[in-house]
Short mmCIF file of C-alpha atoms and ligand atoms in Angstrom, two decimals:
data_model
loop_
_atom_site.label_atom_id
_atom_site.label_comp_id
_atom_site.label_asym_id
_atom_site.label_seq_id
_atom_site.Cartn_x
_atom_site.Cartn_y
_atom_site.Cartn_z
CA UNK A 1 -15.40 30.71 7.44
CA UNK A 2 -15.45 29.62 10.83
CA UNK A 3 -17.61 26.82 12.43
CA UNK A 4 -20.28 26.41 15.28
CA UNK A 5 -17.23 25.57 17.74
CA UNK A 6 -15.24 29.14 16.20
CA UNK A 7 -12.94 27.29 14.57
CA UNK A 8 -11.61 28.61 11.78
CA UNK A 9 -11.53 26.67 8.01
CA UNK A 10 -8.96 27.88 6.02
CA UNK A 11 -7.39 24.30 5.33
CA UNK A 12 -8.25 21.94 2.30
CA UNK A 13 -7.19 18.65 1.82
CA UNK A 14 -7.94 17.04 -1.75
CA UNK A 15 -7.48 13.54 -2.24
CA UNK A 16 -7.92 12.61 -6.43
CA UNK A 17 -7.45 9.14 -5.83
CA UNK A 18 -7.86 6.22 -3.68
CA UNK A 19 -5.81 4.07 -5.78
CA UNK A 20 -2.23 3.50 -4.98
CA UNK A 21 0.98 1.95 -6.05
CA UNK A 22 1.92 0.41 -2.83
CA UNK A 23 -0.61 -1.51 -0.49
CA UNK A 24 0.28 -0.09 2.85
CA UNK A 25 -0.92 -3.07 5.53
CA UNK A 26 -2.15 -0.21 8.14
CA UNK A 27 -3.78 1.40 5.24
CA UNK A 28 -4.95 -0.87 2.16
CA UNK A 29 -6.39 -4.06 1.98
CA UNK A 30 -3.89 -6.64 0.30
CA UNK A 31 -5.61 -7.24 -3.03
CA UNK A 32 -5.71 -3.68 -2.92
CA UNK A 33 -9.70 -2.01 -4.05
CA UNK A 34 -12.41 -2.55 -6.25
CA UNK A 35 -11.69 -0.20 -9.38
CA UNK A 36 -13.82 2.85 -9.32
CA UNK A 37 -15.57 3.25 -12.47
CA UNK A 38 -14.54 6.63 -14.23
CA UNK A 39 -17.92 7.98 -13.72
CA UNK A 40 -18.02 7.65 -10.08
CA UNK A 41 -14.88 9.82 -10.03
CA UNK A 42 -14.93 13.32 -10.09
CA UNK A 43 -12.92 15.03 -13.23
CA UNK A 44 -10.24 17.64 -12.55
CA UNK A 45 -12.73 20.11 -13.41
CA UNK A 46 -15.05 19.38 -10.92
CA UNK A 47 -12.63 19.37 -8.21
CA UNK A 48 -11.48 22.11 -9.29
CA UNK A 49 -14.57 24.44 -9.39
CA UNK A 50 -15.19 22.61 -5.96
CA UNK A 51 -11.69 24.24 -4.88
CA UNK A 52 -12.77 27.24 -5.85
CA UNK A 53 -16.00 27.80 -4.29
CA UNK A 54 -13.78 26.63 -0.74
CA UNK A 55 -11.55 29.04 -1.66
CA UNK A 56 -14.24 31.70 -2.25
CA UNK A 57 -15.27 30.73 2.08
CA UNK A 58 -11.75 31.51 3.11
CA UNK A 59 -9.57 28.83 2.58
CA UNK A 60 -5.63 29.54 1.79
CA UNK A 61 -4.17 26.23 2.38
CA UNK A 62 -4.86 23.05 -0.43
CA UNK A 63 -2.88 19.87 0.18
CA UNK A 64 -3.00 17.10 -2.58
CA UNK A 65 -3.29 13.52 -1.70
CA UNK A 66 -4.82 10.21 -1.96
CA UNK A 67 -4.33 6.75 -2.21
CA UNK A 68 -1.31 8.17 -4.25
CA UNK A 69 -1.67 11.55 -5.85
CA UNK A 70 1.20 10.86 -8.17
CA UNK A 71 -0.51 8.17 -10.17
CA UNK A 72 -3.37 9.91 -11.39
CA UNK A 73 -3.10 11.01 -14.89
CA UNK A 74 -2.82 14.96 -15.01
CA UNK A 75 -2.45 15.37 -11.68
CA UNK A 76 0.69 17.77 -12.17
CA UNK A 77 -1.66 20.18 -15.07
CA UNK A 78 -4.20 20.11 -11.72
CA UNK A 79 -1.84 21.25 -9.02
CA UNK A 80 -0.69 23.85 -11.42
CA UNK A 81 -4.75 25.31 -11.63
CA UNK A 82 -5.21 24.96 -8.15
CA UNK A 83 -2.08 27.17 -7.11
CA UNK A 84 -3.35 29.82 -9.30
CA UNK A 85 -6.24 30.34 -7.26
CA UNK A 86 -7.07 33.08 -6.01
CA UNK A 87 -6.06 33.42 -2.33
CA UNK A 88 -4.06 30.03 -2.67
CA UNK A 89 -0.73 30.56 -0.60
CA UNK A 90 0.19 27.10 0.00
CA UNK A 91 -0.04 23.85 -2.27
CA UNK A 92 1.27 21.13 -0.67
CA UNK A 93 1.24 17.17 -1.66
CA UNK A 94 1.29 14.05 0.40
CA UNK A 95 3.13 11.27 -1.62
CA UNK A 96 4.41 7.88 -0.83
CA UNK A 97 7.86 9.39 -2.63
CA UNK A 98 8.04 6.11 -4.83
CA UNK A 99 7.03 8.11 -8.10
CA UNK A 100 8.52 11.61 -7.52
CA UNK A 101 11.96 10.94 -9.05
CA UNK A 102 10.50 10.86 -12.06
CA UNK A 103 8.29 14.45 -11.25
CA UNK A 104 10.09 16.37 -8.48
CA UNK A 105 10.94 19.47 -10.87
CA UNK A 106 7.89 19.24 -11.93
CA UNK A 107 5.79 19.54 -9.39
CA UNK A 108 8.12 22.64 -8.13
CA UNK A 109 7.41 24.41 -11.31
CA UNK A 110 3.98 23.40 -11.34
CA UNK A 111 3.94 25.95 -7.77
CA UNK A 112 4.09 22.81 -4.68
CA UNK A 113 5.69 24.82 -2.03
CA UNK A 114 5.16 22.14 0.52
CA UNK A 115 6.25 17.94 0.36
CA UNK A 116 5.00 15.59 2.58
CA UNK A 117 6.70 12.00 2.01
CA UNK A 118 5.84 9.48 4.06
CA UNK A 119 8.88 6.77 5.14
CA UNK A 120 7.84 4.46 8.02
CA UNK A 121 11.27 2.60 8.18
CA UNK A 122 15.11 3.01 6.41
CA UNK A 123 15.22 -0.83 6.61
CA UNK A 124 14.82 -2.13 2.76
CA UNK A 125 13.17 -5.64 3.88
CA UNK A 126 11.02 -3.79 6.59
CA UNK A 127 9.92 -1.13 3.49
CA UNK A 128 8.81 -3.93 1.81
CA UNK A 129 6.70 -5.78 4.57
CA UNK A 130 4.83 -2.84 5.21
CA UNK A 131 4.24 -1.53 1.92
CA UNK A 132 3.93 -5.01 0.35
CA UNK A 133 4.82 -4.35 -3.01
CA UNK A 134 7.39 -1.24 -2.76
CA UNK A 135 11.22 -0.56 -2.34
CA UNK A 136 13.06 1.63 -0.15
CA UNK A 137 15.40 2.65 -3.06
CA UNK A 138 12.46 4.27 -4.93
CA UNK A 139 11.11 6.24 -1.88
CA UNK A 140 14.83 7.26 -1.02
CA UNK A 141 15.37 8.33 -4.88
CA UNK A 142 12.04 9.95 -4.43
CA UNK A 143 13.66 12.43 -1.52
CA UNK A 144 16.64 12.15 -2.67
CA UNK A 145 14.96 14.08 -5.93
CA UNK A 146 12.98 16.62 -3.97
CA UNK A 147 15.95 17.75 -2.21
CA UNK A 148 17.38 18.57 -5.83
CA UNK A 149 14.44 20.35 -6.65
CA UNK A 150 15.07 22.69 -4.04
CA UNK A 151 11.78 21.89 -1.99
CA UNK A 152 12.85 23.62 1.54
CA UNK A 153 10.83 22.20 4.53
CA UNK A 154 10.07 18.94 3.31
CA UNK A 155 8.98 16.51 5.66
CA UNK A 156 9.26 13.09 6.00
CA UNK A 157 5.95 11.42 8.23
CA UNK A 158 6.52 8.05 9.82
CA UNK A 159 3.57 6.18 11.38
CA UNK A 160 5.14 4.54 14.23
CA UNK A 161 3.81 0.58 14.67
CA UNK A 162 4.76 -0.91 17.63
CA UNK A 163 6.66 -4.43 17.16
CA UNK A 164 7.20 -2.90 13.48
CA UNK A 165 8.90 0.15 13.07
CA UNK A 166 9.33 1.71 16.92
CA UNK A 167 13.24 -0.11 17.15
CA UNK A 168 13.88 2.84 14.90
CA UNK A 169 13.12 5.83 16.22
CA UNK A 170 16.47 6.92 16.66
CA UNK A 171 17.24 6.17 13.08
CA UNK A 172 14.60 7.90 11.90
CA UNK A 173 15.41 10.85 14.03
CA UNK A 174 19.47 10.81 12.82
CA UNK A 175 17.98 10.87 9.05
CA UNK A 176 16.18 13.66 9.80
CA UNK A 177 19.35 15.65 11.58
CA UNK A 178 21.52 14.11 8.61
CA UNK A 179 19.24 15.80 5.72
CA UNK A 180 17.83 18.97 7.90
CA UNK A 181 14.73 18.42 7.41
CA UNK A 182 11.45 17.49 9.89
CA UNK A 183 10.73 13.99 11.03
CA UNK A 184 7.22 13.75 11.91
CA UNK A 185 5.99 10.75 14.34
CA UNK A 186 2.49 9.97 13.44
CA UNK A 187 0.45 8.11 15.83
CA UNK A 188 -1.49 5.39 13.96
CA UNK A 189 -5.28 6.09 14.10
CA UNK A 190 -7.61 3.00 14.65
CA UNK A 191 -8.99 3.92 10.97
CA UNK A 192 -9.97 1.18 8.49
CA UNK A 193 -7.76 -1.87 8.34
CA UNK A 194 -5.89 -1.24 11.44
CA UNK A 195 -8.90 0.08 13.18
CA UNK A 196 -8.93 -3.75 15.24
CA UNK A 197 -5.69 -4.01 15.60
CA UNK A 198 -4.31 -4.59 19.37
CA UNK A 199 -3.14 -1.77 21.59
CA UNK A 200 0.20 -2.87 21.57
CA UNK A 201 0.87 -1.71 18.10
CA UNK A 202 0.28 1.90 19.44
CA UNK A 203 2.77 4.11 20.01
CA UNK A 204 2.33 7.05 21.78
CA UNK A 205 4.19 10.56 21.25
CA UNK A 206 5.71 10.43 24.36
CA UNK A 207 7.67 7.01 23.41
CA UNK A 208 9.68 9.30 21.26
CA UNK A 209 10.43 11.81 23.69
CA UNK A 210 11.52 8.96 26.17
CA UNK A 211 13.37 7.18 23.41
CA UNK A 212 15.23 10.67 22.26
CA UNK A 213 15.71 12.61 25.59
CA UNK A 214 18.45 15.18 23.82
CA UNK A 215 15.16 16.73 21.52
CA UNK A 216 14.74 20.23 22.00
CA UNK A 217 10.88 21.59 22.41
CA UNK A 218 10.70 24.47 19.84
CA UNK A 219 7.22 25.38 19.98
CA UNK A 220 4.27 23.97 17.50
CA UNK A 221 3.26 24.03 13.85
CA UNK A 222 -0.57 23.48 13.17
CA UNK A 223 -0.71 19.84 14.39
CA UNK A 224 2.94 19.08 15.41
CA UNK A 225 4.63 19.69 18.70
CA UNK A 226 8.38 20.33 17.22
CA UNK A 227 11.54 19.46 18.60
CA UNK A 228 15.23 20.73 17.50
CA UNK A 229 17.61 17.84 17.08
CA UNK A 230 20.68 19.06 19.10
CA UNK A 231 23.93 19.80 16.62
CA UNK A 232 21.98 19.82 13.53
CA UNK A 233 19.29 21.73 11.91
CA UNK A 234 16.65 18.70 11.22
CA UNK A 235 13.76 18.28 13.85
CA UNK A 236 11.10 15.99 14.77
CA UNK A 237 7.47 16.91 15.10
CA UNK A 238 4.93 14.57 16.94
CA UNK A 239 1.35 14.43 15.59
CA UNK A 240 -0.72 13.39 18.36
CA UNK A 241 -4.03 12.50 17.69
CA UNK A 242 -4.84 10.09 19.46
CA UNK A 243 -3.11 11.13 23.10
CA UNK A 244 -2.84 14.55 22.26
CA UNK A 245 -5.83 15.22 20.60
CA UNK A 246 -6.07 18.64 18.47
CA UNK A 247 -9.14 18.74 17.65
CA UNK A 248 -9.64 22.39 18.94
CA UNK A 249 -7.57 23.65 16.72
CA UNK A 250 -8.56 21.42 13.71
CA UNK A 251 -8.85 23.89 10.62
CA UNK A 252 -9.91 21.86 8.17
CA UNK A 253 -12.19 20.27 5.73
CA UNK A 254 -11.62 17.19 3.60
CA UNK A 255 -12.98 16.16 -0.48
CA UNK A 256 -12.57 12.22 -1.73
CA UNK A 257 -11.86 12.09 -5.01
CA UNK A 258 -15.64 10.56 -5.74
CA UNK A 259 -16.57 14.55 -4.83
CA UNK A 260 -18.01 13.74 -1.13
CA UNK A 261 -17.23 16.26 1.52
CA UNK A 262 -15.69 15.07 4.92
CA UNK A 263 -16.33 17.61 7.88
CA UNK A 264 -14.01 15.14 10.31
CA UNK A 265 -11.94 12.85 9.41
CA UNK A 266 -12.89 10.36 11.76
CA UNK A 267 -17.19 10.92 11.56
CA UNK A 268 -18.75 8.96 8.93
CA UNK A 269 -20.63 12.34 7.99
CA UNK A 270 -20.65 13.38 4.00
CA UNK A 271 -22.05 15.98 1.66
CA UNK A 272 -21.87 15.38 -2.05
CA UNK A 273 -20.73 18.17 -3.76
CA UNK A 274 -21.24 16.27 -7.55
CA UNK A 275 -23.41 18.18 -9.53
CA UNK A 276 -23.61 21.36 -7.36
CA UNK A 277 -22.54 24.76 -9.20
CA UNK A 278 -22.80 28.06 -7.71
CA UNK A 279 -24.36 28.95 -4.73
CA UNK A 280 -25.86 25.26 -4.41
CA UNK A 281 -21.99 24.32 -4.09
CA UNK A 282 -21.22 26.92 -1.78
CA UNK A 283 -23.91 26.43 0.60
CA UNK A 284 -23.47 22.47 0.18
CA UNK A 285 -19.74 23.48 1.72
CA UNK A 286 -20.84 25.92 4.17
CA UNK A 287 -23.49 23.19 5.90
CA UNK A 288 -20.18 20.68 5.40
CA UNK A 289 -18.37 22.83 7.77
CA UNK A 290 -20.79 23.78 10.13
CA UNK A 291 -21.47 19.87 9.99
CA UNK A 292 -17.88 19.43 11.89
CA UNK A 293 -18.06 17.88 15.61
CA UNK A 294 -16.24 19.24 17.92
CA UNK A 295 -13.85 16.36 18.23
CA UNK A 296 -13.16 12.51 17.85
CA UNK A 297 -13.38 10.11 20.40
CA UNK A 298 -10.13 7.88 19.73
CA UNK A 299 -8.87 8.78 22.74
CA UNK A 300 -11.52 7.34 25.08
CA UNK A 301 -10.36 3.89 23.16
CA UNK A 302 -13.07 4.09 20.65
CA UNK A 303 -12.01 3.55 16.63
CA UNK A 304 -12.69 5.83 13.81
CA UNK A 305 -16.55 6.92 12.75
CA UNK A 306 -15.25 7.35 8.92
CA UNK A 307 -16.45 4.24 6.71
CA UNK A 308 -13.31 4.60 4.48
CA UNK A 309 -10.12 3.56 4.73
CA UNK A 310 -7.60 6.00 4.76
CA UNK A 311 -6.63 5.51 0.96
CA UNK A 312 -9.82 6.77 0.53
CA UNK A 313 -9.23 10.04 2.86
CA UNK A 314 -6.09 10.79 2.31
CA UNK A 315 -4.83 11.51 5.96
N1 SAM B 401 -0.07 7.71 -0.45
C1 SAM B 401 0.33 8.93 0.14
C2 SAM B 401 1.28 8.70 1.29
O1 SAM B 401 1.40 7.58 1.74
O2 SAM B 401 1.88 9.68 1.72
C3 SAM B 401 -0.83 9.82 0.58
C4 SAM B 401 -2.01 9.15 1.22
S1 SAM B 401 -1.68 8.34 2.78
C5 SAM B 401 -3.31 7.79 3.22
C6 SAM B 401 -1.39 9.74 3.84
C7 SAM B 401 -0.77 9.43 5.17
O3 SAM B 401 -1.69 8.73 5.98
C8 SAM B 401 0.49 8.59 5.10
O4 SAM B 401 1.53 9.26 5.79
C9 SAM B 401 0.09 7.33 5.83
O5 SAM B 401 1.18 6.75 6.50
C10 SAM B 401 -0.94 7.86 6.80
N2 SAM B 401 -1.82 6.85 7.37
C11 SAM B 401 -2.47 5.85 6.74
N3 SAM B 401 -3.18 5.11 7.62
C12 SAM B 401 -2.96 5.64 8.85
C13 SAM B 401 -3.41 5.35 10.17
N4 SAM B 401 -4.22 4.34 10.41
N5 SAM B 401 -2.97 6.13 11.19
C14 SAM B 401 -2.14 7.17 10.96
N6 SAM B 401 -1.70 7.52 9.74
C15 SAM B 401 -2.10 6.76 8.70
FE1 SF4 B 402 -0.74 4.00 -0.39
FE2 SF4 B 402 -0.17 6.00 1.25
FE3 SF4 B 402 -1.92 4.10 1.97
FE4 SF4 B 402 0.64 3.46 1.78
S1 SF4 B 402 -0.24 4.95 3.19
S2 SF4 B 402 -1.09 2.29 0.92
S3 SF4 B 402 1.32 4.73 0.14
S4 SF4 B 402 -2.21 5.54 0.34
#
């Protein structure tokens, strides 16, 4: 369905968790979260039917996430359900990578056609500072696993930090044109714990273009301004948000895994959807959507509406 700005929402993103296995320092507080209590979760089922009713308004596109989609119990019997749906063309999962040696056939037989792992850095004692409590070897294993599986297009995302992660750029980039696959930049969004963080530690899109002057501009896909990596067939997309803003073209809506509706990721705007069956789900969805604004503010230097931190989005 499309919404008051013509927009049209054909895009879910799921996230069935805020819990995670790593603790992210841009993302998750260091002692990690209070534990939801079971009830305040919503079951498979209810996502589910909430799925469906989206599904029923148009939407073609479901993306799993979290916190970490890969440690909630079930969650491969779930994706499986959801890419049976009817009109369901593309699954896709977000994933840290550190549990997906363990699940990377399975999630191809359970129907993912589309991996997102997210790598900020190839540097094992960097992996560590940022994610706190990870290793590098278990995210690489994790790829390393999905390219076995035969995903095609899988994509690595890399939140660039400045005075963290930005000295490797080019590494990032020659990974990318090693493995043929896409290297996406993503600029990090004053969202939750980083949403005070000094300037500094943004980096824009255009850092990477000055960094890499040999990329290639190819065109776009959805959110990403893409970029062939000369001599090779990996490439590097840029997600903008915050200087590039694509709002406009946003196509999506967003559901926590306590069952709240998100029009915009970055407005503090939600619609429960617990409890709702039929057409009191589908019109609870329907006012979600015509709920979106038509666009952040980040890029006037103001931080996120949302009151969650992005383990509790999902991206
Ligand atoms: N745990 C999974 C993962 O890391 O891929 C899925 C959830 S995580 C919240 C989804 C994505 O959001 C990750 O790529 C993460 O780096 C990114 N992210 C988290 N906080 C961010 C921020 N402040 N700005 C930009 N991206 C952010
Ligand atoms: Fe976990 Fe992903 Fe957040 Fe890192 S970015 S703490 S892996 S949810």
């Amino acid at each position: 369905m499309d919404d008051l700005y013509n927009r049209k929402i054909d895009y879910l993103r799921i996230s069935v968790t805020d819990r995670c296995n790593l603790r992210c320092f841009y993302c998750m507080p260091e002692c990690g979260i209070e534990k939801s209590r079971h009830s305040d979760i919503a079951s498979f089922e209810e996502l589910y039917e909430m799925a469906l009713a989206c599904t029923a308004l148009g939407v073609h596109k479901i993306r799993v996430t979290g916190g970490e989609p890969l440690v909630r119990l079930g969650v491969l019997a779930f994706l499986k359900k959801l890419g049976g749906l009817p009109g369901v063309d593309t699954l896709c999962i977000t994933t840290n990578g550190s549990l997906l040696a363990g699940c990377a056939n399975e999630l191809k037989e359970a129907g993912v056609n589309r991996l997102n792992i997210s790598l900020d850095t190839l540097n094992p004692e960097k992996y560590r500072r940022i994610s706190r409590v990870g290793t590098l070897s278990a995210a690489l294993d994790g790829f390393h696993a999905a390219l076995s599986a035969g995903f095609e297009n899988i994509k690595v995302n890399a939140v660039l930090i400045g005075g963290v992660n930005d000295d490797e750029i080019e590494d990032l980039v020659n990974f990318a044109g090693k493995y043929g696959i896409t290297l996406r930049f993503i600029e990090l969004m004053p969202i939750g714990e980083c949403a005070g963080w000094d300037k500094s530690h943004f980096i824009s899109g255009e850092t990477v273009l000055k960094r890499v002057p040999g990329l290639v501009p190819i065109g776009s896909d959805g959110v990403a301004r893409l970029y062939g990596i000369p001599g090779t067939s990996g490439r590097v997309g840029l997600i903008s948000p915050v200087s590039h803003r694509f709002c406009s073209d946003c196509n999506r809506i967003r559901i926590t895994s306590d069952g709240k509706l998100k029009p915009c990721l970055h407005s503090e705007e939600e619609i429960n959807l617990r409890g709702l069956h039929g057409e009191e789900l589908l019109s609870a969805i329907k006012s979600g959507i015509l709920k979106k604004p038509l666009r952040h503010h980040l890029s006037e230097g103001e931080i996120s509406g949302s009151a969650r931190n992005m383990n509790a989005i999902g991206g």
